[in-house]
mmCIF file of C-alpha atoms and ligand atoms in Angstrom:
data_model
loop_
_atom_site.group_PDB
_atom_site.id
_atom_site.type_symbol
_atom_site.label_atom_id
_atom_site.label_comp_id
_atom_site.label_asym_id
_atom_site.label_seq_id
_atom_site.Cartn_x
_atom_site.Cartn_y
_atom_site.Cartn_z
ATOM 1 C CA UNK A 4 -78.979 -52.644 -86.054
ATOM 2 C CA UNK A 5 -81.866 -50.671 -84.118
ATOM 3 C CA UNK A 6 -81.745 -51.049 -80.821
ATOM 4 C CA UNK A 7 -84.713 -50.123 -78.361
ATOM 5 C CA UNK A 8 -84.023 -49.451 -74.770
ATOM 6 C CA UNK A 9 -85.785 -49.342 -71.268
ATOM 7 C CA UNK A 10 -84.069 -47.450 -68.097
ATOM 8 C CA UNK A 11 -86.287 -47.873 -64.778
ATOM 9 C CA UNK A 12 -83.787 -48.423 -62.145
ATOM 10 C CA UNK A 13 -84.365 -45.138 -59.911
ATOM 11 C CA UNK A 14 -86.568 -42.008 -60.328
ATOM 12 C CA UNK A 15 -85.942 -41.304 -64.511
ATOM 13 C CA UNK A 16 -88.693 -43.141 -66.859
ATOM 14 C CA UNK A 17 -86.574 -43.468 -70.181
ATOM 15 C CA UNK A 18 -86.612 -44.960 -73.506
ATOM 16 C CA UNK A 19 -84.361 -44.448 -76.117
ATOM 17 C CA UNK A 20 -83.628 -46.027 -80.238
ATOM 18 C CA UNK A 21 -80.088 -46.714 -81.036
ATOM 19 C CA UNK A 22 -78.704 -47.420 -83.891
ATOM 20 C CA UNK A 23 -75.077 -49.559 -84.018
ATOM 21 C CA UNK A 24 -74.316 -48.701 -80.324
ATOM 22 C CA UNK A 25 -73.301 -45.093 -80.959
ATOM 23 C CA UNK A 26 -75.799 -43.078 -82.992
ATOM 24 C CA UNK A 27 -79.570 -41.737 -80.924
ATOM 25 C CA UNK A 28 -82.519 -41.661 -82.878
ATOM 26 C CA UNK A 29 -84.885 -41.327 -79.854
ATOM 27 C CA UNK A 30 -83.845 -40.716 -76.087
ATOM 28 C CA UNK A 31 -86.822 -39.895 -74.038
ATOM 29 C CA UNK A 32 -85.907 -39.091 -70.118
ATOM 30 C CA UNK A 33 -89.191 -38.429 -68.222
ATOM 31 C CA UNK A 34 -87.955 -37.303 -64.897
ATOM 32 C CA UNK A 35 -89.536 -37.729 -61.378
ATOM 33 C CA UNK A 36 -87.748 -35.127 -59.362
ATOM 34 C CA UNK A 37 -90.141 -33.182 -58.553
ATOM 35 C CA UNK A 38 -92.477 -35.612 -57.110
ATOM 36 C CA UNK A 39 -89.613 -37.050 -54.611
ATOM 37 C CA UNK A 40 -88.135 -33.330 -53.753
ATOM 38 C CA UNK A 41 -90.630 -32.470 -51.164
ATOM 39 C CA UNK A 42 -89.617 -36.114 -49.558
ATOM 40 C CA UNK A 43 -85.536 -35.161 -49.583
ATOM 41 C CA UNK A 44 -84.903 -38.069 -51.873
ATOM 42 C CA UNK A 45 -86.169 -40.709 -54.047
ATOM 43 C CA UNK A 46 -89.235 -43.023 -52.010
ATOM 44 C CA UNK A 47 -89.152 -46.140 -53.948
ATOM 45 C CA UNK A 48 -93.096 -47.276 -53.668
ATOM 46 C CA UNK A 49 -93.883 -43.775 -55.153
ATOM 47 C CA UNK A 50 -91.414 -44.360 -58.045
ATOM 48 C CA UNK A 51 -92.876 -47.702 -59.353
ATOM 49 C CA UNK A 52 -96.012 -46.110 -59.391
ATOM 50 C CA UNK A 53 -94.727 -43.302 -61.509
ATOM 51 C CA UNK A 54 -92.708 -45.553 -63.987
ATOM 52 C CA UNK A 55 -95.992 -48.285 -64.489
ATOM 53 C CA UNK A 56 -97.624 -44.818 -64.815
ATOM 54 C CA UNK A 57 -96.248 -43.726 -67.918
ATOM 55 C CA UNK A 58 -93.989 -46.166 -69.051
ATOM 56 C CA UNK A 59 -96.135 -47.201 -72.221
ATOM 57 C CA UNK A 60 -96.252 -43.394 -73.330
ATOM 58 C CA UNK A 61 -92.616 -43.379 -73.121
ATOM 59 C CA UNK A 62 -92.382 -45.858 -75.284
ATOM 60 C CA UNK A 63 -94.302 -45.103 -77.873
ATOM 61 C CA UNK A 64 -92.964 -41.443 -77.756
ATOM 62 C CA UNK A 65 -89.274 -43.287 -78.513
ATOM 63 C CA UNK A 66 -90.894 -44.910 -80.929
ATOM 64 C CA UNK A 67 -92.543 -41.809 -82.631
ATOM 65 C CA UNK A 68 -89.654 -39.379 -82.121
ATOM 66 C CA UNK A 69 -86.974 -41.894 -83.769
ATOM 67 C CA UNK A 70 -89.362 -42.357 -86.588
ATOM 68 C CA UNK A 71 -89.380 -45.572 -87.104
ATOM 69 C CA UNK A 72 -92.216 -48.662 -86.327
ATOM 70 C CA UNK A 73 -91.885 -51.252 -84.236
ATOM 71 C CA UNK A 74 -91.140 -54.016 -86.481
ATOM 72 C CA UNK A 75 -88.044 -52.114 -87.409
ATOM 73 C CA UNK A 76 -86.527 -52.876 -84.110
ATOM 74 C CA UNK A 77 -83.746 -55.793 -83.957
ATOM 75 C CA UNK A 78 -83.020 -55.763 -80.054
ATOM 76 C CA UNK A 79 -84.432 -54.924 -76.828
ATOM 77 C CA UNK A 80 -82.177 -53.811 -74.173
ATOM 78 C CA UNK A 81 -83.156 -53.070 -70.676
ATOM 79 C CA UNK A 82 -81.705 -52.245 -67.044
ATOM 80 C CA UNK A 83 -81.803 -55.382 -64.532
ATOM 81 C CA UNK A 84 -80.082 -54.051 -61.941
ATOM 82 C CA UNK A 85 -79.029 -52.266 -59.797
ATOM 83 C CA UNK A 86 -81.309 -50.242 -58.938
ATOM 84 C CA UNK A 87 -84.640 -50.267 -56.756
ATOM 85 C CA UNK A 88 -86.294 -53.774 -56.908
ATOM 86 C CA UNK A 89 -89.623 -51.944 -57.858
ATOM 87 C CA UNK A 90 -88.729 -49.746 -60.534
ATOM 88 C CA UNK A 91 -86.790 -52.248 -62.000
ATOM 89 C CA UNK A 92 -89.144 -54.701 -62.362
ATOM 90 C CA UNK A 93 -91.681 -52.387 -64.435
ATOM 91 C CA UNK A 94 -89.196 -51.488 -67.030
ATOM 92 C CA UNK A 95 -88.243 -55.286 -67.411
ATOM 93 C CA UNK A 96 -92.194 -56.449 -67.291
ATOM 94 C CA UNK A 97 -92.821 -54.489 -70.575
ATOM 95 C CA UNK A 98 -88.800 -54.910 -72.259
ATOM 96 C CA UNK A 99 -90.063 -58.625 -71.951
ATOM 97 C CA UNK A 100 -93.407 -58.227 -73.261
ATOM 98 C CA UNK A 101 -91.670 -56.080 -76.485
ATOM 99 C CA UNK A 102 -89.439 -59.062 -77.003
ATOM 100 C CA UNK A 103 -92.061 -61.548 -76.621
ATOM 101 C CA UNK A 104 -94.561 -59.470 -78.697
ATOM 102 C CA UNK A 105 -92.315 -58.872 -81.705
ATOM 103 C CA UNK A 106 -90.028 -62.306 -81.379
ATOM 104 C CA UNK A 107 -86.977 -60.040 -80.574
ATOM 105 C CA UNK A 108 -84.113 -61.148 -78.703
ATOM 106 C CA UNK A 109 -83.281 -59.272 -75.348
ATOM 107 C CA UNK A 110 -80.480 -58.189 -73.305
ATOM 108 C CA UNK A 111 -80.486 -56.985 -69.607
ATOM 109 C CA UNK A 112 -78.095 -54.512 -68.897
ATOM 110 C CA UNK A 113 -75.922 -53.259 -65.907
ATOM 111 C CA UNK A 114 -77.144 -50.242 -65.252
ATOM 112 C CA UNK A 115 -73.259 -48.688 -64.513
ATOM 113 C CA UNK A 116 -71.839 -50.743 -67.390
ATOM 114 C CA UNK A 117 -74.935 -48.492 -69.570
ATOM 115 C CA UNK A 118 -73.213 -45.130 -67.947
ATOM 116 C CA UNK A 119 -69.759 -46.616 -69.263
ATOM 117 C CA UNK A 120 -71.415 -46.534 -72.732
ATOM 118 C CA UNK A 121 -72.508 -43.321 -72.701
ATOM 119 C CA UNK A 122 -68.846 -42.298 -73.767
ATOM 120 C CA UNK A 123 -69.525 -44.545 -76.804
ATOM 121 C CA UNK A 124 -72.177 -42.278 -78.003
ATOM 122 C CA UNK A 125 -70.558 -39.114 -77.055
ATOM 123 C CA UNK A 126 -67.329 -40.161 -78.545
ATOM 124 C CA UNK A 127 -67.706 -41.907 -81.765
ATOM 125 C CA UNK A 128 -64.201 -43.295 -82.000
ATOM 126 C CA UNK A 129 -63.352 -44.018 -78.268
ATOM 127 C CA UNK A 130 -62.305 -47.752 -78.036
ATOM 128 C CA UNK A 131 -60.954 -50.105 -75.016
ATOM 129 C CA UNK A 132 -58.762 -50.068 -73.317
ATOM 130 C CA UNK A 133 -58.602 -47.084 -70.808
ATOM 131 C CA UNK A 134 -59.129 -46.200 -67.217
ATOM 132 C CA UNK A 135 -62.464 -45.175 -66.100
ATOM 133 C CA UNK A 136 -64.293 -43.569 -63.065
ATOM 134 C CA UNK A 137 -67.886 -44.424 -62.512
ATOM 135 C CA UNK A 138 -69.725 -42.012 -60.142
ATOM 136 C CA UNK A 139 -72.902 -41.943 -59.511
ATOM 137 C CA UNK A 140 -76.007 -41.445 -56.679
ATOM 138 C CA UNK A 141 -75.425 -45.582 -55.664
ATOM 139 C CA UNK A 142 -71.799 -46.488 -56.470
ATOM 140 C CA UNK A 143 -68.413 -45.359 -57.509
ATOM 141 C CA UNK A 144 -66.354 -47.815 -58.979
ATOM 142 C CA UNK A 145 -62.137 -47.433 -60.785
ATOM 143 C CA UNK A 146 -62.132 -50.007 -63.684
ATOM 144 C CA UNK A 147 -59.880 -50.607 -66.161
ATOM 145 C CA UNK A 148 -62.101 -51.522 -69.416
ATOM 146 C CA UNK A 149 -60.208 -54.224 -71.682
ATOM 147 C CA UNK A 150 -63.237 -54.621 -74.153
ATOM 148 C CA UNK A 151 -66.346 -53.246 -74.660
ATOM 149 C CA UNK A 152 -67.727 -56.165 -72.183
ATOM 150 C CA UNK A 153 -64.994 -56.796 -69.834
ATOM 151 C CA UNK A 154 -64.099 -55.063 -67.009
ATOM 152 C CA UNK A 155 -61.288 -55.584 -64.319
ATOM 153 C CA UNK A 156 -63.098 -53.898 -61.137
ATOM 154 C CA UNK A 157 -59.891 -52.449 -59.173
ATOM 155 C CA UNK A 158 -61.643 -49.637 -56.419
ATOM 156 C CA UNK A 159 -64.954 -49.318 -55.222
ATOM 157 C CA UNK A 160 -66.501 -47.096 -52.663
ATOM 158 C CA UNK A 161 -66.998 -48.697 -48.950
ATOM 159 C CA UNK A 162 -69.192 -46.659 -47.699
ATOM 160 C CA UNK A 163 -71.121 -43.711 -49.147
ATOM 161 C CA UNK A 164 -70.880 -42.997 -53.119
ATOM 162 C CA UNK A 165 -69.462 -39.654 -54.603
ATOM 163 C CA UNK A 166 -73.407 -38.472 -55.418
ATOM 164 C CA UNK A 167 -74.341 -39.941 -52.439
ATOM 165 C CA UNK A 168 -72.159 -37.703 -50.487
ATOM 166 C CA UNK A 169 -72.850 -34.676 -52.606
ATOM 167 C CA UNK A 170 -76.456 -35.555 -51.839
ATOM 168 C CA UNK A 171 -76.193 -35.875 -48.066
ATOM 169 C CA UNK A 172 -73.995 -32.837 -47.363
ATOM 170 C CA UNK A 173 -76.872 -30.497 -49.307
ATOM 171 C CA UNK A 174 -79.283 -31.783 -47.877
ATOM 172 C CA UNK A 175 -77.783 -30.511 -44.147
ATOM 173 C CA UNK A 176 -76.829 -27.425 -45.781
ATOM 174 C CA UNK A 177 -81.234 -27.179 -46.684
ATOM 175 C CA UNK A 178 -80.729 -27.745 -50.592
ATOM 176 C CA UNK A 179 -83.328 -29.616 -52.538
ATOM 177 C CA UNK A 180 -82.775 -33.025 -54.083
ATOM 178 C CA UNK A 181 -80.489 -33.788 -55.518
ATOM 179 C CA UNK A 182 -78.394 -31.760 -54.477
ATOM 180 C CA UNK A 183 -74.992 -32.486 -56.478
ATOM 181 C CA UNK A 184 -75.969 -29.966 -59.122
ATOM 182 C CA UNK A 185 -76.906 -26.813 -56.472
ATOM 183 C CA UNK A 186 -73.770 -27.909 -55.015
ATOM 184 C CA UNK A 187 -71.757 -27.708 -58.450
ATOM 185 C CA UNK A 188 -73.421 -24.324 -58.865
ATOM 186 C CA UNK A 189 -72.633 -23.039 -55.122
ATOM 187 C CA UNK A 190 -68.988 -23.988 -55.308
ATOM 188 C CA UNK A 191 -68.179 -22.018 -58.202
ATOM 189 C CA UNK A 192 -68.839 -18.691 -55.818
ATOM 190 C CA UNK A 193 -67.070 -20.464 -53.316
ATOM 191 C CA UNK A 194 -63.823 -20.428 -51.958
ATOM 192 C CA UNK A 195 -62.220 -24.154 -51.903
ATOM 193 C CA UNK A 196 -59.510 -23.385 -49.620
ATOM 194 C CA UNK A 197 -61.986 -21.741 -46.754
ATOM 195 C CA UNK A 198 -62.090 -24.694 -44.573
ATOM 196 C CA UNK A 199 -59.670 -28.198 -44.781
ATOM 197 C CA UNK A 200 -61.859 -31.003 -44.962
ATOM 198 C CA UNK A 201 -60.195 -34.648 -44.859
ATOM 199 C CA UNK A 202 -58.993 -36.315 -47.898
ATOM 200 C CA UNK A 203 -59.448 -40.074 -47.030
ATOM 201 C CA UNK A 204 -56.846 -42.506 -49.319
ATOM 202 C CA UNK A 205 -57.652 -45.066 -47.360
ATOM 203 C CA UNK A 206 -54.011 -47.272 -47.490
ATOM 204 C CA UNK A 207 -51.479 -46.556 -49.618
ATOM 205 C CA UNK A 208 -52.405 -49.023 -52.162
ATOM 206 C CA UNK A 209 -55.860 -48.948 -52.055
ATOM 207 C CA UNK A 210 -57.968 -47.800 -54.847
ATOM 208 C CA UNK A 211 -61.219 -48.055 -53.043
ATOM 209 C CA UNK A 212 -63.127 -45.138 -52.060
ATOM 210 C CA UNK A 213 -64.389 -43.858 -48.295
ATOM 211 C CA UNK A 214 -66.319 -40.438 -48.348
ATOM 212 C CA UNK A 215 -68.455 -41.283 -44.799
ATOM 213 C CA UNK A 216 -65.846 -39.405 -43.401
ATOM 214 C CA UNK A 217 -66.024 -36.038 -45.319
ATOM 215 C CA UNK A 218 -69.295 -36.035 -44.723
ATOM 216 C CA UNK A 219 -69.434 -36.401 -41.131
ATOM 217 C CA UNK A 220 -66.576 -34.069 -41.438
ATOM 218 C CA UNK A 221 -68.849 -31.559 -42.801
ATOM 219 C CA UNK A 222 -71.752 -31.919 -40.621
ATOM 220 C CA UNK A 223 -69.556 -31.888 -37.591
ATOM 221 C CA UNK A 224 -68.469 -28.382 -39.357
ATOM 222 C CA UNK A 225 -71.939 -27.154 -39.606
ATOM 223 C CA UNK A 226 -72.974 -28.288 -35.894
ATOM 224 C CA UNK A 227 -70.006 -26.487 -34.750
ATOM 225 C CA UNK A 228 -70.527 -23.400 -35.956
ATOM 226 C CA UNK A 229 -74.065 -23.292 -35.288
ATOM 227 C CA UNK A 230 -73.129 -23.923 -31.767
ATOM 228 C CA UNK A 231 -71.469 -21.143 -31.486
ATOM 229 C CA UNK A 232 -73.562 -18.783 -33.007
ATOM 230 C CA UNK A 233 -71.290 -18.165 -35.867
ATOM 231 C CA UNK A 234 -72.407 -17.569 -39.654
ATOM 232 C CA UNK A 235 -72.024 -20.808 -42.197
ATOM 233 C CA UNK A 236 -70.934 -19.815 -45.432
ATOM 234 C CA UNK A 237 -72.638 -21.868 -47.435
ATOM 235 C CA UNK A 238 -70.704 -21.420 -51.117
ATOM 236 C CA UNK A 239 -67.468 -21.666 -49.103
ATOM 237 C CA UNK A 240 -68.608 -24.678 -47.274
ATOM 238 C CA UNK A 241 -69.948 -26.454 -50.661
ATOM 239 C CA UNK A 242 -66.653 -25.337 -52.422
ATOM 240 C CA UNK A 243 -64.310 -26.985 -49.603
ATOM 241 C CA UNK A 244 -66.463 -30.014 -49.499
ATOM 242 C CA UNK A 245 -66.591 -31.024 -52.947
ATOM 243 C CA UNK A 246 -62.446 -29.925 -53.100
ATOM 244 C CA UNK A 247 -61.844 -32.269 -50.839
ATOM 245 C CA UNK A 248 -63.958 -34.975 -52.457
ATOM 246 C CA UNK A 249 -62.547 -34.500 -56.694
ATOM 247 C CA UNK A 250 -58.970 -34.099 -55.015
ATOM 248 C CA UNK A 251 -59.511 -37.924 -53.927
ATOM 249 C CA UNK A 252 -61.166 -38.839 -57.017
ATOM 250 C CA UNK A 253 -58.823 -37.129 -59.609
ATOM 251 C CA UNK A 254 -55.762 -38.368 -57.822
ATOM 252 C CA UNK A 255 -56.934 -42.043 -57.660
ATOM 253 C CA UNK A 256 -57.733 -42.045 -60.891
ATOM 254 C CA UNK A 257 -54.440 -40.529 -62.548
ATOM 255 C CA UNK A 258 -52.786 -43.017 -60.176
ATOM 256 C CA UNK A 259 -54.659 -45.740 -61.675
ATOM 257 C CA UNK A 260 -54.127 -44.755 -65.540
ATOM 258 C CA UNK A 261 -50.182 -44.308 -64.500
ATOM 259 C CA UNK A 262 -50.017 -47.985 -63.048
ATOM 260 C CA UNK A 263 -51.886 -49.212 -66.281
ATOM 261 C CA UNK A 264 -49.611 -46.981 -68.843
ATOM 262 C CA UNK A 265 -53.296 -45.991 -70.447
ATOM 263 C CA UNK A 266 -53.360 -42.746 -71.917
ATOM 264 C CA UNK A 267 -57.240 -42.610 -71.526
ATOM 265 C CA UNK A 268 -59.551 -41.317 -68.709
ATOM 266 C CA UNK A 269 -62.899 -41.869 -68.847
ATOM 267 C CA UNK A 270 -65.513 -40.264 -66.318
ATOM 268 C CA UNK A 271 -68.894 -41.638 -66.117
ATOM 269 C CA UNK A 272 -72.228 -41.614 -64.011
ATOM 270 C CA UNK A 273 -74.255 -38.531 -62.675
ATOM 271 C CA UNK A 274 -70.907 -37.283 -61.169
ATOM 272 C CA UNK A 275 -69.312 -37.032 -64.407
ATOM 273 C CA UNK A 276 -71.718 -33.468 -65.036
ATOM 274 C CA UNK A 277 -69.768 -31.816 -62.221
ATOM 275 C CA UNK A 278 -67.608 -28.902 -63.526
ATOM 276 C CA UNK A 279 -65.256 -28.647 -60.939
ATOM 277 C CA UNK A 280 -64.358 -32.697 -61.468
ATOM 278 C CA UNK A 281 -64.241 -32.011 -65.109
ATOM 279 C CA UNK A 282 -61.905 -29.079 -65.402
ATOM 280 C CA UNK A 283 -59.623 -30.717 -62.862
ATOM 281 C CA UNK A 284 -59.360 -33.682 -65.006
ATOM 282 C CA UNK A 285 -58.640 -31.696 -67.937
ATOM 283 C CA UNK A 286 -56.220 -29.593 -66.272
ATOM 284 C CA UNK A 287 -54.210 -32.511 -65.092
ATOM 285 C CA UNK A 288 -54.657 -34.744 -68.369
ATOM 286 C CA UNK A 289 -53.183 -31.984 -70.303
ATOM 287 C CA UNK A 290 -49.995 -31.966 -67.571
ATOM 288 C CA UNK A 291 -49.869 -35.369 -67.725
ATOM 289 C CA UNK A 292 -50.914 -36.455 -71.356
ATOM 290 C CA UNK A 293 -54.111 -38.424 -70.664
ATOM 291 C CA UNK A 294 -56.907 -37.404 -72.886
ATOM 292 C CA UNK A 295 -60.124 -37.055 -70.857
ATOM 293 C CA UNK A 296 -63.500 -38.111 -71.963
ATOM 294 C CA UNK A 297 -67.131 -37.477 -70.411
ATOM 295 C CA UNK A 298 -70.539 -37.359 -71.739
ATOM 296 C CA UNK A 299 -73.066 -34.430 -72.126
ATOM 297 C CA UNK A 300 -74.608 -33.819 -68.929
ATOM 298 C CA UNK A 301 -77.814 -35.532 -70.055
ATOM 299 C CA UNK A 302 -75.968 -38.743 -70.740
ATOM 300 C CA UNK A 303 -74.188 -38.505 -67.526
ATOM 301 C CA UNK A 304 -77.326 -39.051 -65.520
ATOM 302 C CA UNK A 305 -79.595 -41.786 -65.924
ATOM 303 C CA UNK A 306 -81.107 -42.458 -69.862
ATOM 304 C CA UNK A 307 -82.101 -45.068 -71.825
ATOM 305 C CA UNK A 308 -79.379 -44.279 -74.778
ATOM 306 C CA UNK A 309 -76.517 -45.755 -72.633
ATOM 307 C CA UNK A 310 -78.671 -48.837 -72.036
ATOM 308 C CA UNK A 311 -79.273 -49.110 -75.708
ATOM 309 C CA UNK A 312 -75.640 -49.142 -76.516
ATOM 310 C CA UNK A 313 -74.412 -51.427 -73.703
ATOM 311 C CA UNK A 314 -77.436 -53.667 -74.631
ATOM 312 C CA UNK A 315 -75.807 -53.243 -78.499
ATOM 313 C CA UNK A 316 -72.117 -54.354 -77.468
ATOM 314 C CA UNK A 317 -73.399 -57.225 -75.045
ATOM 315 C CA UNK A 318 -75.743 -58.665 -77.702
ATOM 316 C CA UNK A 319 -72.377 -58.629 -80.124
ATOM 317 C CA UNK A 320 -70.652 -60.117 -77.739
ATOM 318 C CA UNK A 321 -73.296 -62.947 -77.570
ATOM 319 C CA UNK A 322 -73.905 -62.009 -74.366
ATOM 320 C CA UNK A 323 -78.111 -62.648 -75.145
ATOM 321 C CA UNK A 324 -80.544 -63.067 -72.311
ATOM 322 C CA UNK A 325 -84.013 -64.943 -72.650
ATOM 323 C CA UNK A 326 -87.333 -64.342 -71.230
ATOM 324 C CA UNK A 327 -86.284 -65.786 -68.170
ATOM 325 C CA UNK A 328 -84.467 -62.584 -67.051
ATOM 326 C CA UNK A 329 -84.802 -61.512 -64.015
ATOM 327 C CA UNK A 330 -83.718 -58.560 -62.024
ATOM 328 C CA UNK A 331 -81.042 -57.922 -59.198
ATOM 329 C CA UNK A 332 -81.106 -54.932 -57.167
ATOM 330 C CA UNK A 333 -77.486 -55.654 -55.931
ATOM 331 C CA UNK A 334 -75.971 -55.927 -59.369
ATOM 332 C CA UNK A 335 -72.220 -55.416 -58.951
ATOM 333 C CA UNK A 336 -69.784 -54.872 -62.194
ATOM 334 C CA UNK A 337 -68.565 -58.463 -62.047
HETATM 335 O O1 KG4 B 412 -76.010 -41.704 -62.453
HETATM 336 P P1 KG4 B 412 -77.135 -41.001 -61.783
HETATM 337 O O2 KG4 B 412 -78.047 -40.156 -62.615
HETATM 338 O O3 KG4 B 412 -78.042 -42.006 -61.014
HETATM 339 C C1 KG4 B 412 -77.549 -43.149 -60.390
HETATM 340 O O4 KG4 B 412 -77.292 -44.150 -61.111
HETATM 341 O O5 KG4 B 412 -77.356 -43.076 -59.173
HETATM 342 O O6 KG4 B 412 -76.452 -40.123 -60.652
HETATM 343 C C2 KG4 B 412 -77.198 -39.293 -59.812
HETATM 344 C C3 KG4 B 412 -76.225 -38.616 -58.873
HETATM 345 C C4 KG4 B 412 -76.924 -37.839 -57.770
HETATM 346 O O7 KG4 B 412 -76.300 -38.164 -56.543
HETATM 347 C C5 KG4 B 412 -76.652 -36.395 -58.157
HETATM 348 O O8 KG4 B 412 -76.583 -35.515 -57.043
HETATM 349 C C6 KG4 B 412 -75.318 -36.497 -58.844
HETATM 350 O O9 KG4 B 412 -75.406 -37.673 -59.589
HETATM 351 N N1 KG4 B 412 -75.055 -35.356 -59.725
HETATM 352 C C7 KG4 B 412 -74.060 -34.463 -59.531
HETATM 353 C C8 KG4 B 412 -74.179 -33.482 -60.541
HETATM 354 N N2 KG4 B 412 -75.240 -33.836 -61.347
HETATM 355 C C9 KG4 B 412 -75.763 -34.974 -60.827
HETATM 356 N N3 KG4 B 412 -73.117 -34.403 -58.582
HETATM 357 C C10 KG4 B 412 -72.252 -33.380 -58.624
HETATM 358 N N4 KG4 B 412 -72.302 -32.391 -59.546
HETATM 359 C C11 KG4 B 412 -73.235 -32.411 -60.527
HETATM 360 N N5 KG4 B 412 -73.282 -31.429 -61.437
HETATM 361 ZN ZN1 ZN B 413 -77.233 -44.044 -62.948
#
C-alpha cells in the first residue's frame, strides 16, 4: 500500500511516499530555518507563506523521487494538528484536494503520534507494547503504547517542553535557532558537573514534566555572573544545563518502563537527536536490560515519512477521515 504524506505543522515543508508503514520511497524535508533565524524563532505568518510557497513543488518532487505516478497512490495522510493554525491549514488544503482529485481516502494525523512512527521505519521489527518518550520543540509527553493506535498518556510537560527549554536557554546564551543542536554540540566540550542546576521531579509519583524552573535557573546563573563581572563559560554552562534536564528525563522514563515490566524504550521527537540523551539511555538500558530505540536524526525532527506511516497504521485501524477534516492546533495524544 503506497502511502503519500503532507507535514506542515511548524517551519519544515515535507512530503514523503511510504510503502506498508515502514519502507521510504520519497521523503522530501524543505526546511525554513534560515528564514526564521534572524527572528530567534519560528514567526508563524511568515511560515504559511513559505509552505503555500512551495508546497506543490514538494509534492511533485515526492512524487518524482519515489518514482512512481500519482494514480499509484492508495492513501493520503496528512498532519492536523498540533501545530500552528496557519501552516497547518496549507498542508491539509492540498492533502484534501489530492484525495478529492484522485478519489483517495485520507487520514489526518497527530503530528506526535507521526514522531512515534518514526521508530517504525527505523526499526523494521519494533512492535507495541513499550514505553516511550516524546520530546520535541511543543510537547513532551511519557506514554505507554499498547497498539500501534492506542496510547495510555501517563506524563506530560506543565510548563515548557524539553526543546523548548533547550531553545530558550541558547537563545540567552546568543545561539541561533534552534538552538538544541549548538547546545548538543557545546556540551560535549563541556563539563556537566561545573555548576548544579535543579532537577525538578515534581511529586514523588508524578510522571509529568516541569523544566520552567531549570531555565530560570539558568538565566538567573547567567545574570549573576554578569553582575559581577565574572566570565560565563558557555560549554560548561550548556553541559550542566542539559545534565540536569536528560537526568530528569532518563530517570522518569526507566521509572516508567520498571512500573510497566516493558523491556522497551522508545525516544521520539526532535529531542530524540541529542547525543548526550541517547548515550545515557543506552548506558542505563544496557544496566538495566531495556533495549533502546530512536530514529536517525532526520526522522527525529519533523518529516513527512512519520506522517506517512502513522497515516498507514490509522487507516488499518479504520481509523479513516473524510473531506470534512479539519485542523486543531491544540491536538493532544488523546
Ligand atoms: O520534533 P521537532 O522537529 O519539532 C516539533 O514538533 O516541535 O523538534 C524540534 C525541537 C527544537 O526545540 C530543537 O531545538 C530540538 O528539537 N532539537 C534538539 C536537537 N535537535 C533538535 N534538542 C537537543 N539536541 C539536539 N541535538
Ligand atoms: Zn515535531
Amino acid at each position: 500500500m503506497l502511502t503519500l504524506a503532507i507535514e506542515t505543522s511548524c517551519d519544515e515543508t515535507s512530503c514523503a511516499v511510504i510503502r506498508d508503514g515502514r519502507e521510504v520511497l520519497s521523503n522530501i524535508i524543505s526546511s525554513q530555518i534560515e528564514i526564521h533565524k534572524r527572528f530567534g524563532g519560528v514567526v508563524p505568518e511568515i511560515a504559511s507563506r513559505k509552505h503555500i510557497e512551495i508546497i506543490n513543488n514538494i509534492v511533485q518532487e515526492a512524487i518524482d523521487k519515489a518514482e512512481v505516478e500519482f494514480e499509484d497512490i492508495d492513501l493520503i495522510g496528512v498532519t492536523k494538528g498540533p501545530g500552528l493554525v496557519g501552516a497547518l491549514l496549507i498542508g491539509l488544503s492540498t492533502a484534501k484536494a489530492l484525495a478529492y482529485a484522485l478519489d483517495k481516502p485520507i487520514v489526518g494525523v497527530n503530528h506526535m503520534e507521526g514522531h512515534i512512527c518514526a521508530n517504525y521505519i527505523e526499526h523494521k521489527d519494533l512492535k507495541p507494547p513499550f514505553t516511550c518518550l516524546i520530546v520535541s520543540g511543543g510537547h513532551s509527553y511519557l506514554i505507554y503504547v499498547k497498539g500501534y493506535t492506542d496510547y495510555e498518556l501517563i506524563g506530560r510537560t506543565r510548563d515548557d517542553a524539553a526543546g523548548e527549554a533547550f531553545d530558550k536557554v541558547a537563545r540567552t546564551l546568543g545561539l541561533a535557532y534552534p538552538g538544541g543542536p549548538l547546545i548538543d554540540k557545546l556540551a560535549r566540550e563541556g563539563n556537566k558537573d561545573a555548576i548544579d542546576f535543579p532537577r525538578v521531579m515534581l511529586e514523588k509519583d508524578s510522571y509529568d514534566f516541569s523544566f520552567s524552573g531549570l531555565k530560570t535557573a539558568v538565566l538567573n546563573y547567567i545574570n549573576n555572573m554578569e553582575q559581577k563581572g565574572e566570565k560565563i563559560v558557555v560549554e560548561d554552562v550548556a553541559a550542566s544545563f542539559q545534565q540536569a534536564l536528560l537526568d530528569v528525563l532518563v530517570d522518569k522514563s526507566f521509572k516508567l518502563a520498571r512500573e510497566k515490566g516493558s523491556n522497551k524504550l522508545v525516544i521520539a521527537g526532535g529531542v530524540a537527536a541529542n547525543s548526550g540523551l541517547r548515550e545515557m539511555m543506552e548506558s542505563r538500558g544496557k544496566k538495566e536490560s531495556v533495549d533502546i530505540f530512536y530514529p536517525s536524526r532526520t526522522l527525529c525532527t519533523d518529516n513527512a515519512a512519520m506522517i506517512g506511516s502513522a497515516a498507514y497504521f490509522n487507516y488499518q485501524a479504520g481509523n479513516e477521515s473524510d473531506l470534512h477534516l479539519n485542523v486543531n492546533p491544540n491536538l493532544s495524544l488523546n
